[in-house]
Amino acid sequence: MRRKLGESRRRASGGFTLVELTIAIAVFAVGMLSLSGMLLAAMQGGSRGRHTTQASAIAESQMEQLQRVAWTQIAPSGGWSTPVVVHNTVQAATDQNEQSYSVEWRTTDLVTGWTRAVDVRVTWDEPGRPNRSVTFSSIRFNREGA
């Protein structure tokens, strides 16, 4: 009888054993570490997305400029132009980062005197991922006549 009475007192006092607490803390720590890893990956993905969006906007702007220029001013280049560096401030949720983008373009004849392919490439570097690029391509028709 004494044994049963002692066991019931221990159960009645409630609480957790040291082993149970250690296991619970270990499970909680593993969960928090995995959440922090996912948060870091999401922040890096957001930064990469902002840079890609900004590079796309720069490429689109350059493409529009090349589409507005007279036909005779965009002669086939035979290769990529000399890169032009564009500094742009990328707004993040908590701070601003200046990012440098390199813009270059090339034009090639598709049908001589009538159509030209116009390509615009924007490149930039990110921490841990150098030489990122976005390329826009279009075909320019000679609206001015041959």
PDB file of C-alpha atoms in Angstrom:
ATOM      1  CA  MET A   1       0.000   0.000   0.000  1.00  0.00           C
ATOM      2  CA  ARG A   2       2.749   2.412   0.806  1.00  0.00           C
ATOM      3  CA  ARG A   3       4.158   2.118  -2.647  1.00  0.00           C
ATOM      4  CA  LYS A   4       0.863   3.036  -4.272  1.00  0.00           C
ATOM      5  CA  LEU A   5       0.430   5.986  -1.953  1.00  0.00           C
ATOM      6  CA  GLY A   6       3.903   7.354  -2.845  1.00  0.00           C
ATOM      7  CA  GLU A   7       3.239   7.062  -6.578  1.00  0.00           C
ATOM      8  CA  SER A   8      -0.038   8.889  -6.298  1.00  0.00           C
ATOM      9  CA  ARG A   9       1.640  11.762  -4.423  1.00  0.00           C
ATOM     10  CA  ARG A  10       4.238  12.154  -7.187  1.00  0.00           C
ATOM     11  CA  ARG A  11       1.580  12.246  -9.878  1.00  0.00           C
ATOM     12  CA  ALA A  12      -0.533  14.677  -7.906  1.00  0.00           C
ATOM     13  CA  SER A  13       2.332  17.165  -7.581  1.00  0.00           C
ATOM     14  CA  GLY A  14       2.367  17.538 -11.437  1.00  0.00           C
ATOM     15  CA  GLY A  15       5.202  19.004 -13.525  1.00  0.00           C
ATOM     16  CA  PHE A  16       7.625  17.560 -16.019  1.00  0.00           C
ATOM     17  CA  THR A  17      10.764  15.556 -15.557  1.00  0.00           C
ATOM     18  CA  LEU A  18      14.140  16.898 -16.617  1.00  0.00           C
ATOM     19  CA  VAL A  19      14.292  14.422 -19.520  1.00  0.00           C
ATOM     20  CA  GLU A  20      10.891  15.568 -20.817  1.00  0.00           C
ATOM     21  CA  LEU A  21      11.949  19.218 -20.652  1.00  0.00           C
ATOM     22  CA  THR A  22      15.238  18.500 -22.441  1.00  0.00           C
ATOM     23  CA  ILE A  23      13.448  16.699 -25.275  1.00  0.00           C
ATOM     24  CA  ALA A  24      10.852  19.478 -25.581  1.00  0.00           C
ATOM     25  CA  ILE A  25      13.561  22.159 -25.749  1.00  0.00           C
ATOM     26  CA  ALA A  26      15.499  20.157 -28.353  1.00  0.00           C
ATOM     27  CA  VAL A  27      12.393  19.785 -30.552  1.00  0.00           C
ATOM     28  CA  PHE A  28      11.655  23.510 -30.176  1.00  0.00           C
ATOM     29  CA  ALA A  29      15.267  24.422 -31.072  1.00  0.00           C
ATOM     30  CA  VAL A  30      15.224  22.265 -34.220  1.00  0.00           C
ATOM     31  CA  GLY A  31      11.960  23.903 -35.291  1.00  0.00           C
ATOM     32  CA  MET A  32      13.306  27.418 -34.725  1.00  0.00           C
ATOM     33  CA  LEU A  33      16.523  26.669 -36.632  1.00  0.00           C
ATOM     34  CA  SER A  34      14.571  25.399 -39.617  1.00  0.00           C
ATOM     35  CA  LEU A  35      12.339  28.495 -39.538  1.00  0.00           C
ATOM     36  CA  SER A  36      15.351  30.814 -39.416  1.00  0.00           C
ATOM     37  CA  GLY A  37      16.870  29.014 -42.415  1.00  0.00           C
ATOM     38  CA  MET A  38      13.652  29.459 -44.381  1.00  0.00           C
ATOM     39  CA  LEU A  39      13.496  33.138 -43.404  1.00  0.00           C
ATOM     40  CA  LEU A  40      17.057  33.717 -44.622  1.00  0.00           C
ATOM     41  CA  ALA A  41      16.312  31.975 -47.936  1.00  0.00           C
ATOM     42  CA  ALA A  42      13.165  34.082 -48.385  1.00  0.00           C
ATOM     43  CA  MET A  43      15.083  37.315 -47.768  1.00  0.00           C
ATOM     44  CA  GLN A  44      17.763  36.344 -50.300  1.00  0.00           C
ATOM     45  CA  GLY A  45      15.094  35.383 -52.818  1.00  0.00           C
ATOM     46  CA  GLY A  46      13.416  38.762 -52.348  1.00  0.00           C
ATOM     47  CA  SER A  47      16.699  40.561 -52.971  1.00  0.00           C
ATOM     48  CA  ARG A  48      17.351  38.530 -56.133  1.00  0.00           C
ATOM     49  CA  GLY A  49      13.835  39.255 -57.318  1.00  0.00           C
ATOM     50  CA  ARG A  50      14.271  43.009 -56.805  1.00  0.00           C
ATOM     51  CA  HIS A  51      17.535  42.973 -58.776  1.00  0.00           C
ATOM     52  CA  THR A  52      15.996  40.949 -61.610  1.00  0.00           C
ATOM     53  CA  THR A  53      12.988  43.275 -61.759  1.00  0.00           C
ATOM     54  CA  GLN A  54      15.229  46.345 -61.830  1.00  0.00           C
ATOM     55  CA  ALA A  55      17.422  44.814 -64.554  1.00  0.00           C
ATOM     56  CA  SER A  56      14.322  44.002 -66.608  1.00  0.00           C
ATOM     57  CA  ALA A  57      13.105  47.595 -66.296  1.00  0.00           C
ATOM     58  CA  ILE A  58      16.503  48.899 -67.447  1.00  0.00           C
ATOM     59  CA  ALA A  59      16.545  46.476 -70.404  1.00  0.00           C
ATOM     60  CA  GLU A  60      13.004  47.437 -71.385  1.00  0.00           C
ATOM     61  CA  SER A  61      13.860  51.138 -71.246  1.00  0.00           C
ATOM     62  CA  GLN A  62      16.935  50.623 -73.448  1.00  0.00           C
ATOM     63  CA  MET A  63      14.922  48.495 -75.888  1.00  0.00           C
ATOM     64  CA  GLU A  64      12.299  51.247 -76.177  1.00  0.00           C
ATOM     65  CA  GLN A  65      15.030  53.804 -76.888  1.00  0.00           C
ATOM     66  CA  LEU A  66      16.483  51.594 -79.634  1.00  0.00           C
ATOM     67  CA  GLN A  67      13.027  51.090 -81.156  1.00  0.00           C
ATOM     68  CA  ARG A  68      12.466  54.882 -81.335  1.00  0.00           C
ATOM     69  CA  VAL A  69      15.800  55.675 -83.022  1.00  0.00           C
ATOM     70  CA  ALA A  70      15.846  56.174 -86.803  1.00  0.00           C
ATOM     71  CA  TRP A  71      16.580  53.034 -88.856  1.00  0.00           C
ATOM     72  CA  THR A  72      19.864  54.436 -90.164  1.00  0.00           C
ATOM     73  CA  GLN A  73      21.167  55.143 -86.649  1.00  0.00           C
ATOM     74  CA  ILE A  74      21.036  51.526 -85.508  1.00  0.00           C
ATOM     75  CA  ALA A  75      23.251  49.892 -88.105  1.00  0.00           C
ATOM     76  CA  PRO A  76      24.165  46.238 -87.506  1.00  0.00           C
ATOM     77  CA  SER A  77      26.917  46.134 -84.918  1.00  0.00           C
ATOM     78  CA  GLY A  78      28.324  42.664 -85.518  1.00  0.00           C
ATOM     79  CA  GLY A  79      28.667  42.182 -81.766  1.00  0.00           C
ATOM     80  CA  TRP A  80      27.722  43.585 -78.404  1.00  0.00           C
ATOM     81  CA  SER A  81      28.153  47.312 -77.824  1.00  0.00           C
ATOM     82  CA  THR A  82      30.490  48.742 -75.214  1.00  0.00           C
ATOM     83  CA  PRO A  83      28.810  48.206 -71.823  1.00  0.00           C
ATOM     84  CA  VAL A  84      27.236  51.247 -70.184  1.00  0.00           C
ATOM     85  CA  VAL A  85      27.142  51.154 -66.380  1.00  0.00           C
ATOM     86  CA  VAL A  86      23.899  52.185 -64.702  1.00  0.00           C
ATOM     87  CA  HIS A  87      23.817  52.754 -60.936  1.00  0.00           C
ATOM     88  CA  ASN A  88      20.433  52.181 -59.413  1.00  0.00           C
ATOM     89  CA  THR A  89      19.162  52.249 -55.851  1.00  0.00           C
ATOM     90  CA  VAL A  90      17.176  49.167 -54.930  1.00  0.00           C
ATOM     91  CA  GLN A  91      14.676  49.826 -52.156  1.00  0.00           C
ATOM     92  CA  ALA A  92      14.364  46.981 -49.674  1.00  0.00           C
ATOM     93  CA  ALA A  93      11.948  46.724 -46.762  1.00  0.00           C
ATOM     94  CA  THR A  94      14.471  48.050 -44.247  1.00  0.00           C
ATOM     95  CA  ASP A  95      17.264  49.699 -46.235  1.00  0.00           C
ATOM     96  CA  GLN A  96      18.451  50.891 -49.630  1.00  0.00           C
ATOM     97  CA  ASN A  97      21.221  49.240 -51.624  1.00  0.00           C
ATOM     98  CA  GLU A  98      22.915  50.725 -54.650  1.00  0.00           C
ATOM     99  CA  GLN A  99      23.350  48.156 -57.385  1.00  0.00           C
ATOM    100  CA  SER A 100      25.433  48.592 -60.544  1.00  0.00           C
ATOM    101  CA  TYR A 101      24.058  47.198 -63.792  1.00  0.00           C
ATOM    102  CA  SER A 102      25.936  46.907 -67.083  1.00  0.00           C
ATOM    103  CA  VAL A 103      23.825  47.525 -70.221  1.00  0.00           C
ATOM    104  CA  GLU A 104      24.878  46.482 -73.729  1.00  0.00           C
ATOM    105  CA  TRP A 105      23.063  45.845 -76.999  1.00  0.00           C
ATOM    106  CA  ARG A 106      23.602  44.472 -80.477  1.00  0.00           C
ATOM    107  CA  THR A 107      21.777  44.682 -83.785  1.00  0.00           C
ATOM    108  CA  THR A 108      21.983  42.168 -86.613  1.00  0.00           C
ATOM    109  CA  ASP A 109      20.352  42.151 -90.039  1.00  0.00           C
ATOM    110  CA  LEU A 110      17.727  39.476 -90.550  1.00  0.00           C
ATOM    111  CA  VAL A 111      16.507  40.597 -93.962  1.00  0.00           C
ATOM    112  CA  THR A 112      18.932  43.234 -95.240  1.00  0.00           C
ATOM    113  CA  GLY A 113      17.248  46.604 -95.480  1.00  0.00           C
ATOM    114  CA  TRP A 114      13.969  45.412 -93.930  1.00  0.00           C
ATOM    115  CA  THR A 115      14.350  43.766 -90.525  1.00  0.00           C
ATOM    116  CA  ARG A 116      16.945  43.733 -87.766  1.00  0.00           C
ATOM    117  CA  ALA A 117      17.179  41.746 -84.570  1.00  0.00           C
ATOM    118  CA  VAL A 118      17.780  43.954 -81.541  1.00  0.00           C
ATOM    119  CA  ASP A 119      19.093  42.375 -78.330  1.00  0.00           C
ATOM    120  CA  VAL A 120      19.606  44.194 -75.024  1.00  0.00           C
ATOM    121  CA  ARG A 121      21.522  42.504 -72.202  1.00  0.00           C
ATOM    122  CA  VAL A 122      21.767  43.758 -68.618  1.00  0.00           C
ATOM    123  CA  THR A 123      24.289  42.108 -66.276  1.00  0.00           C
ATOM    124  CA  TRP A 124      24.987  42.545 -62.566  1.00  0.00           C
ATOM    125  CA  ASP A 125      26.640  40.753 -59.661  1.00  0.00           C
ATOM    126  CA  GLU A 126      24.990  39.515 -56.491  1.00  0.00           C
ATOM    127  CA  PRO A 127      26.727  38.200 -53.386  1.00  0.00           C
ATOM    128  CA  GLY A 128      27.353  34.517 -53.997  1.00  0.00           C
ATOM    129  CA  ARG A 129      25.922  34.680 -57.542  1.00  0.00           C
ATOM    130  CA  PRO A 130      28.130  36.708 -59.914  1.00  0.00           C
ATOM    131  CA  ASN A 131      27.398  37.344 -63.592  1.00  0.00           C
ATOM    132  CA  ARG A 132      23.605  37.450 -63.422  1.00  0.00           C
ATOM    133  CA  SER A 133      21.939  38.678 -66.625  1.00  0.00           C
ATOM    134  CA  VAL A 134      18.645  39.472 -68.321  1.00  0.00           C
ATOM    135  CA  THR A 135      18.378  39.614 -72.125  1.00  0.00           C
ATOM    136  CA  PHE A 136      15.518  41.164 -74.102  1.00  0.00           C
ATOM    137  CA  SER A 137      15.191  40.487 -77.830  1.00  0.00           C
ATOM    138  CA  SER A 138      13.040  42.142 -80.460  1.00  0.00           C
ATOM    139  CA  ILE A 139      12.760  42.498 -84.220  1.00  0.00           C
ATOM    140  CA  ARG A 140      12.826  45.970 -85.726  1.00  0.00           C
ATOM    141  CA  PHE A 141      11.022  46.571 -89.025  1.00  0.00           C
ATOM    142  CA  ASN A 142      12.182  49.344 -91.369  1.00  0.00           C
ATOM    143  CA  ARG A 143       9.150  51.635 -91.287  1.00  0.00           C
ATOM    144  CA  GLU A 144      11.077  54.378 -93.076  1.00  0.00           C
ATOM    145  CA  GLY A 145      11.604  52.359 -96.275  1.00  0.00           C
ATOM    146  CA  ALA A 146      14.851  51.168 -97.810  1.00  0.00           C
TER     147      ALA A 146
END
